[in-house]
Short mmCIF file of C-alpha atoms in Angstrom, two decimals:
data_model
loop_
_atom_site.label_atom_id
_atom_site.label_comp_id
_atom_site.label_asym_id
_atom_site.label_seq_id
_atom_site.Cartn_x
_atom_site.Cartn_y
_atom_site.Cartn_z
CA MET A 177 109.10 99.94 79.28
CA VAL A 178 111.24 101.14 82.12
CA GLY A 179 113.46 97.85 83.73
CA ILE A 180 113.94 98.28 87.34
CA ILE A 181 116.81 96.27 89.47
CA ILE A 182 115.58 96.41 93.19
CA ALA A 183 119.28 95.88 94.65
CA THR A 184 120.09 95.95 98.34
CA HIS A 185 121.48 93.58 101.16
CA GLY A 186 120.50 90.75 102.45
CA GLU A 187 117.17 89.80 101.45
CA PHE A 188 115.10 93.64 100.94
CA ALA A 189 115.25 93.42 98.00
CA GLU A 190 112.98 90.07 97.35
CA GLY A 191 110.88 91.61 100.55
CA ILE A 192 109.92 94.98 99.20
CA LEU A 193 109.22 93.79 95.72
CA GLN A 194 107.23 91.20 97.56
CA SER A 195 105.36 94.17 99.15
CA GLY A 196 105.31 96.33 96.08
CA ALA A 197 103.21 93.51 94.15
CA MET A 198 101.19 93.39 96.94
CA ILE A 199 99.76 96.98 96.38
CA PHE A 200 100.56 97.20 92.62
CA GLY A 201 100.59 93.63 91.22
CA GLU A 202 103.00 92.12 89.59
CA GLN A 203 105.18 94.00 87.56
CA GLN A 204 106.80 92.47 84.01
CA ASP A 205 111.13 93.90 83.44
CA VAL A 206 111.16 94.47 87.55
CA ALA A 207 114.29 91.83 89.47
CA ALA A 208 115.28 91.60 93.13
CA VAL A 209 119.03 91.80 93.32
CA THR A 210 120.05 90.54 96.81
CA LEU A 211 123.70 90.22 97.98
CA MET A 212 123.92 87.96 100.77
CA PRO A 213 126.77 87.82 103.83
CA SER A 214 128.64 84.31 101.89
CA GLU A 215 128.35 86.74 98.55
CA GLY A 216 130.71 89.16 97.00
CA PRO A 217 131.18 93.04 94.53
CA GLU A 218 131.13 89.98 91.63
CA ASP A 219 128.02 87.91 92.31
CA VAL A 220 125.89 91.08 92.19
CA ARG A 221 127.48 92.12 89.36
CA ALA A 222 126.45 88.64 87.57
CA LYS A 223 123.40 88.65 89.08
CA MET A 224 122.56 92.34 87.85
CA GLU A 225 123.99 91.71 84.39
CA LYS A 226 121.17 88.52 84.18
CA ALA A 227 118.72 90.12 85.50
CA ILE A 228 118.96 93.03 82.30
CA ALA A 229 119.80 90.81 80.24
CA SER A 230 115.76 89.74 80.95
CA PHE A 231 114.11 92.87 80.02
CA GLU A 232 112.74 93.98 76.83
CA ASP A 233 114.22 96.73 77.00
CA GLN A 234 117.99 97.02 77.82
CA ASP A 235 118.71 100.49 77.03
CA GLU A 236 116.06 101.90 80.07
CA VAL A 237 117.15 100.65 83.44
CA LEU A 238 116.52 102.15 86.48
CA PHE A 239 118.60 100.92 89.67
CA LEU A 240 116.70 101.67 93.22
CA VAL A 241 119.14 100.20 95.79
CA ASP A 242 119.62 100.96 99.50
CA LEU A 243 122.58 102.75 100.50
CA TRP A 244 124.61 105.15 98.97
CA GLY A 245 128.15 104.27 98.14
CA GLY A 246 127.30 100.14 99.11
CA THR A 247 128.38 97.41 97.35
CA PRO A 248 124.96 97.28 94.98
CA PHE A 249 125.55 101.01 94.41
CA ASN A 250 129.01 100.65 93.66
CA GLN A 251 128.06 97.54 91.06
CA ALA A 252 125.20 99.52 89.42
CA SER A 253 127.27 102.35 88.87
CA GLY A 254 130.20 100.19 87.35
CA LEU A 255 127.52 98.90 84.88
CA MET A 256 126.47 102.52 84.37
CA GLU A 257 129.57 102.93 82.41
CA GLY A 258 128.90 104.11 78.78
CA LYS A 259 125.10 103.54 79.55
CA ASP A 260 124.11 107.39 78.98
CA ASN A 261 120.44 106.08 79.53
CA TRP A 262 120.28 104.36 82.89
CA ALA A 263 120.09 106.14 86.50
CA ILE A 264 120.60 105.29 89.94
CA VAL A 265 118.15 106.12 93.53
CA ALA A 266 119.42 105.24 96.71
CA GLY A 267 117.75 105.36 99.92
CA LEU A 268 115.30 102.81 99.31
CA ASN A 269 111.50 102.48 100.47
CA LEU A 270 108.41 101.33 99.60
CA ALA A 271 106.65 104.44 98.56
CA MET A 272 109.64 105.13 95.96
CA LEU A 273 109.53 101.40 94.81
CA ILE A 274 105.15 102.22 94.63
CA GLU A 275 106.03 105.81 92.34
CA SER A 276 108.54 104.21 89.98
CA TYR A 277 106.08 101.65 89.01
CA ALA A 278 103.07 104.30 88.48
CA SER A 279 105.71 106.29 86.73
CA ARG A 280 106.41 103.72 84.67
CA LEU A 281 102.72 103.74 83.02
CA SER A 282 103.30 107.58 81.59
CA MET A 283 106.86 108.04 81.52
CA ASN A 284 109.39 106.31 79.15
CA SER A 285 112.81 107.09 80.37
CA ALA A 286 115.19 105.99 83.29
CA HIS A 287 116.19 110.04 84.03
CA GLU A 288 112.93 111.43 84.00
CA ILE A 289 111.43 108.70 86.36
CA ALA A 290 114.63 108.75 88.80
CA SER A 291 113.63 112.53 88.72
CA HIS A 292 109.98 112.05 89.21
CA ILE A 293 110.10 109.47 91.98
CA LEU A 294 112.70 111.90 94.69
CA GLY A 295 109.78 114.09 95.95
CA THR A 296 107.78 110.31 96.33
CA ALA A 297 110.34 109.07 98.66
CA THR A 298 111.02 111.84 101.15
CA GLU A 299 107.44 112.62 101.70
CA ALA A 300 107.39 109.32 102.64
CA VAL A 301 109.39 110.03 105.65
CA LYS A 302 107.48 110.91 108.27
CA VAL A 303 107.36 110.52 111.89
CA LYS A 304 104.46 110.77 115.15
CA PRO A 305 104.03 112.59 116.83
CA GLU A 306 104.00 115.20 114.65
CA SER A 307 105.58 117.78 116.89
CA LEU A 308 109.15 115.77 116.57
CA GLU A 309 109.16 117.04 112.68
CA PRO A 310 110.95 120.00 111.65
CA GLU A 311 109.40 123.07 111.14
CA GLN A 312 108.90 123.80 107.36
CA GLU A 313 107.91 127.43 106.09
CA ALA A 314 104.18 127.27 106.04
CA ALA A 315 102.04 125.90 102.77
CA ALA A 316 99.25 127.42 101.04
CA PRO A 317 96.00 125.95 102.95
CA ALA A 318 94.61 123.13 101.05
CA ALA A 319 90.90 123.53 100.02
CA ASP A 320 88.43 122.94 102.82
CA ALA A 321 86.03 120.16 102.10
CA GLY A 322 82.95 122.61 100.63
CA THR A 323 85.68 124.35 97.71
CA SER A 324 85.84 124.25 94.34
CA SER A 325 89.90 123.23 93.61
CA THR A 326 89.23 126.09 90.64
CA GLY A 327 86.41 128.08 91.39
CA LYS A 328 83.53 126.98 89.10
CA PRO A 329 80.36 126.00 90.55
CA GLY A 330 79.98 121.93 89.16
CA THR A 331 79.31 118.25 91.18
CA PHE A 332 81.62 116.20 91.93
CA ASP A 333 84.06 114.16 88.79
CA TYR A 334 83.89 110.85 90.37
CA VAL A 335 87.14 109.31 88.99
CA LEU A 336 86.30 105.93 91.42
CA ALA A 337 84.14 103.89 93.53
CA ARG A 338 85.50 100.91 95.33
CA ILE A 339 84.08 98.92 97.42
CA ASP A 340 87.11 97.33 99.99
CA SER A 341 86.62 96.42 103.61
CA ARG A 342 89.63 97.87 104.58
CA LEU A 343 89.03 100.85 103.19
CA LEU A 344 91.69 103.50 102.78
CA HIS A 345 95.31 101.68 103.14
CA GLY A 346 98.21 100.81 100.87
CA GLN A 347 96.61 99.80 98.13
CA VAL A 348 94.05 102.35 97.55
CA ALA A 349 96.46 105.40 98.86
CA THR A 350 99.03 104.49 96.59
CA GLY A 351 97.97 102.41 93.01
CA TRP A 352 94.54 103.42 93.05
CA THR A 353 95.59 107.01 93.54
CA ARG A 354 98.36 107.51 91.47
CA ASN A 355 95.67 105.40 88.71
CA THR A 356 92.78 108.31 89.05
CA MET A 357 94.57 111.09 90.95
CA PRO A 358 91.58 112.35 92.84
CA THR A 359 91.56 115.64 94.68
CA ARG A 360 89.45 114.12 97.66
CA ILE A 361 89.01 110.23 99.48
CA ILE A 362 85.55 110.06 100.57
CA VAL A 363 85.23 107.31 102.99
CA VAL A 364 81.61 106.63 102.97
CA SER A 365 80.28 105.42 105.97
CA ASP A 366 77.61 105.19 109.08
CA ASP A 367 79.80 103.09 111.42
CA VAL A 368 83.10 104.61 110.65
CA ALA A 369 81.65 108.54 110.52
CA GLN A 370 80.64 107.41 114.56
CA ASP A 371 84.39 106.26 115.09
CA ASP A 372 86.44 109.03 116.20
CA LEU A 373 89.35 106.59 116.39
CA ARG A 374 89.10 105.27 112.79
CA LYS A 375 88.24 108.62 111.21
CA ARG A 376 91.51 109.75 112.55
CA LEU A 377 93.26 107.12 111.07
CA ILE A 378 92.12 107.19 107.85
CA GLN A 379 92.53 111.18 107.66
CA GLN A 380 96.29 110.61 108.68
CA ALA A 381 96.38 107.74 105.57
CA ALA A 382 95.49 110.25 103.06
CA PRO A 383 98.52 110.50 100.64
CA SER A 384 100.07 113.41 100.30
CA GLY A 385 98.20 116.12 98.38
CA VAL A 386 95.02 114.94 98.66
CA LYS A 387 92.53 115.12 101.70
CA ALA A 388 90.63 112.53 103.04
CA HIS A 389 87.20 112.78 104.68
CA VAL A 390 85.06 110.41 106.39
CA VAL A 391 80.71 111.05 105.77
CA PRO A 392 77.75 109.14 106.78
CA ILE A 393 75.60 107.75 103.54
CA ASN A 394 73.10 110.75 103.88
CA LYS A 395 75.81 113.63 104.00
CA MET A 396 77.06 111.88 101.16
CA ILE A 397 73.65 112.20 98.93
CA GLU A 398 73.70 116.01 100.12
CA LEU A 399 76.81 116.19 99.15
CA ALA A 400 76.38 114.83 95.44
CA LYS A 401 73.01 116.94 94.75
CA ASP A 402 75.43 119.71 95.27
CA ASP A 403 75.95 121.66 92.05
CA GLN A 404 78.22 124.64 93.44
CA HIS A 405 80.32 123.90 95.16
CA PHE A 406 82.30 121.24 93.56
CA GLY A 407 83.32 121.82 90.44
CA GLY A 408 87.15 120.83 89.49
CA GLN A 409 86.62 118.39 92.68
CA ARG A 410 87.55 114.87 91.51
CA ALA A 411 86.61 112.51 94.42
CA LEU A 412 87.22 109.04 94.65
CA LEU A 413 84.58 106.45 97.11
CA LEU A 414 85.33 103.70 99.31
CA PHE A 415 82.65 102.08 100.64
CA GLU A 416 82.93 98.77 103.11
CA ASN A 417 80.47 96.84 101.43
CA PRO A 418 77.94 96.51 98.76
CA GLN A 419 74.68 97.38 100.80
CA ASP A 420 76.80 101.15 101.74
CA VAL A 421 76.81 101.92 97.73
CA LEU A 422 73.00 100.73 97.40
CA ARG A 423 72.04 103.06 99.46
CA ALA A 424 73.89 105.71 98.24
CA VAL A 425 73.07 105.03 94.67
CA GLU A 426 69.29 105.18 95.63
CA GLY A 427 69.79 107.94 97.02
CA GLY A 428 71.00 110.04 94.20
CA VAL A 429 74.39 109.50 94.00
CA PRO A 430 75.39 109.35 90.50
CA LEU A 431 77.75 106.13 89.99
CA ASP A 432 78.02 104.39 86.73
CA THR A 433 80.98 101.66 87.59
CA ILE A 434 81.53 100.03 90.93
CA ASN A 435 85.47 99.05 91.82
CA VAL A 436 84.86 95.72 93.42
CA GLY A 437 88.43 95.26 95.30
CA SER A 438 87.99 93.48 98.78
CA MET A 439 85.12 91.74 100.97
CA SER A 440 86.45 90.57 104.63
CA HIS A 441 85.41 86.81 104.95
CA SER A 442 83.39 86.73 107.86
CA THR A 443 81.29 83.91 109.68
CA GLY A 444 78.42 82.46 107.84
CA LYS A 445 80.19 83.88 103.88
CA VAL A 446 81.16 81.69 101.57
CA GLN A 447 84.67 82.98 99.02
CA PRO A 448 84.51 82.09 96.24
CA ASN A 449 88.13 83.68 95.41
CA LYS A 450 91.20 84.85 97.01
CA VAL A 451 89.24 88.66 98.38
CA LEU A 452 85.60 88.59 98.07
CA ALA A 453 83.24 87.30 100.42
CA PHE A 454 79.49 86.87 100.20
CA ASP A 455 76.45 86.19 102.51
CA GLN A 456 73.26 86.02 100.84
CA ASN A 457 72.20 89.40 101.52
CA ASP A 458 75.89 90.54 99.51
CA ILE A 459 74.51 88.47 96.23
CA ASP A 460 71.30 90.22 96.40
CA THR A 461 72.58 94.05 96.87
CA PHE A 462 75.02 93.27 93.96
CA LYS A 463 72.14 92.11 91.90
CA LYS A 464 69.95 95.30 92.97
CA LEU A 465 72.59 97.65 91.73
CA LYS A 466 73.07 96.05 87.95
CA GLU A 467 69.38 96.23 88.39
CA LEU A 468 69.87 100.04 88.79
CA GLY A 469 72.55 99.99 85.55
CA LEU A 470 75.63 99.69 87.68
CA GLU A 471 78.22 97.92 85.94
CA PHE A 472 81.24 96.20 88.08
CA ASP A 473 85.05 96.31 87.63
CA VAL A 474 86.75 93.39 89.83
CA ARG A 475 89.82 93.94 90.31
CA LYS A 476 92.22 94.56 93.78
CA VAL A 477 95.29 96.83 92.05
CA PRO A 478 95.25 98.71 88.77
CA ALA A 479 97.15 96.35 87.25
CA ASP A 480 95.18 93.21 87.62
CA GLN A 481 92.87 91.68 85.28
CA TYR A 482 89.50 92.62 85.66
CA GLY A 483 87.41 89.31 87.16
CA ASN A 484 83.96 88.75 86.37
CA MET A 485 81.30 89.72 88.52
CA ASP A 486 78.86 87.41 87.66
CA ASP A 487 80.82 83.90 87.24
CA ILE A 488 82.22 84.98 90.72
CA LEU A 489 78.36 85.59 92.16
CA ARG A 490 76.97 82.44 90.39
CA ARG A 491 80.30 80.40 92.28
CA ALA A 492 79.15 82.03 95.74
CA GLN A 493 75.05 81.03 95.36
CA ALA A 494 75.70 77.76 94.45
CA GLU A 495 78.25 77.93 97.73
CA ILE A 496 75.40 78.97 99.66
CA ASP A 497 73.14 76.72 98.31
CA ARG A 498 75.01 73.92 98.63
CA GLN A 499 75.54 75.38 102.22
CA LYS A 500 71.94 74.84 103.18
CA GLN A 501 71.33 71.09 101.83
CA SER A 502 74.10 69.59 104.10
#
């Protein structure tokens, strides 16, 4: 696996490393190197050498640095002498880092990853209001929601169905989208479908090349039964809660696995782990989903280890029962 050195002035490297872990999970063979005010170039070089020595594969190393021509860049350049397989990319941003993590899953060279992440890093630089963007040549219009990318009849290919109380956010827009490669992200929620502001924010949060939609549950059921317009479309469905999933499945949306990523805590709920909170209705709903034959993929990000949903529900039920008795 390609090793990655994140090198910056100040603590930026450590902060963005933490941000990347929140979105894509902890990564092996990735190190943050900081240039602090009291340090000089030799200190940075020594930190880089120590980090590289800890990598499993020292023949393939990618440096992600903040400034072209700055001290981290210069020291990385010096270390690259005679290392024809190494690469440096300057202008570090979070989208670049996440894309480099995702690329390591399928690319085995630092040069290949360095070339690939440039487009993502550039696309991540945007401005609002959009009128401030420089004019560009008109691109080919994206397919509408009811149009197949292949022109062939057929239904959706469901690449992921996820319960996430935050719906479309960084972990979904980067980690899960890169992992599943959808052409459509569809938020399925009656509440959000009635909220113009939330709909607009979700549509704006869609990653480049993927269109986001918000539909009520009955509309999703209707779309799922359309066998003429969605052939070739890869759908990533987002639900706020298990109750909406149950309504969709009972109505005919053909799901066999639900990714359980995040369920926020609120009054009356118990929290058996860091990211999932349940009340009795939630527990009962998951039991019904299991009776319908659905399997549960309990992961916040693709790199996480799978959680045991049966064990999580047992602990949640025990805590609810304990609260009733106290």
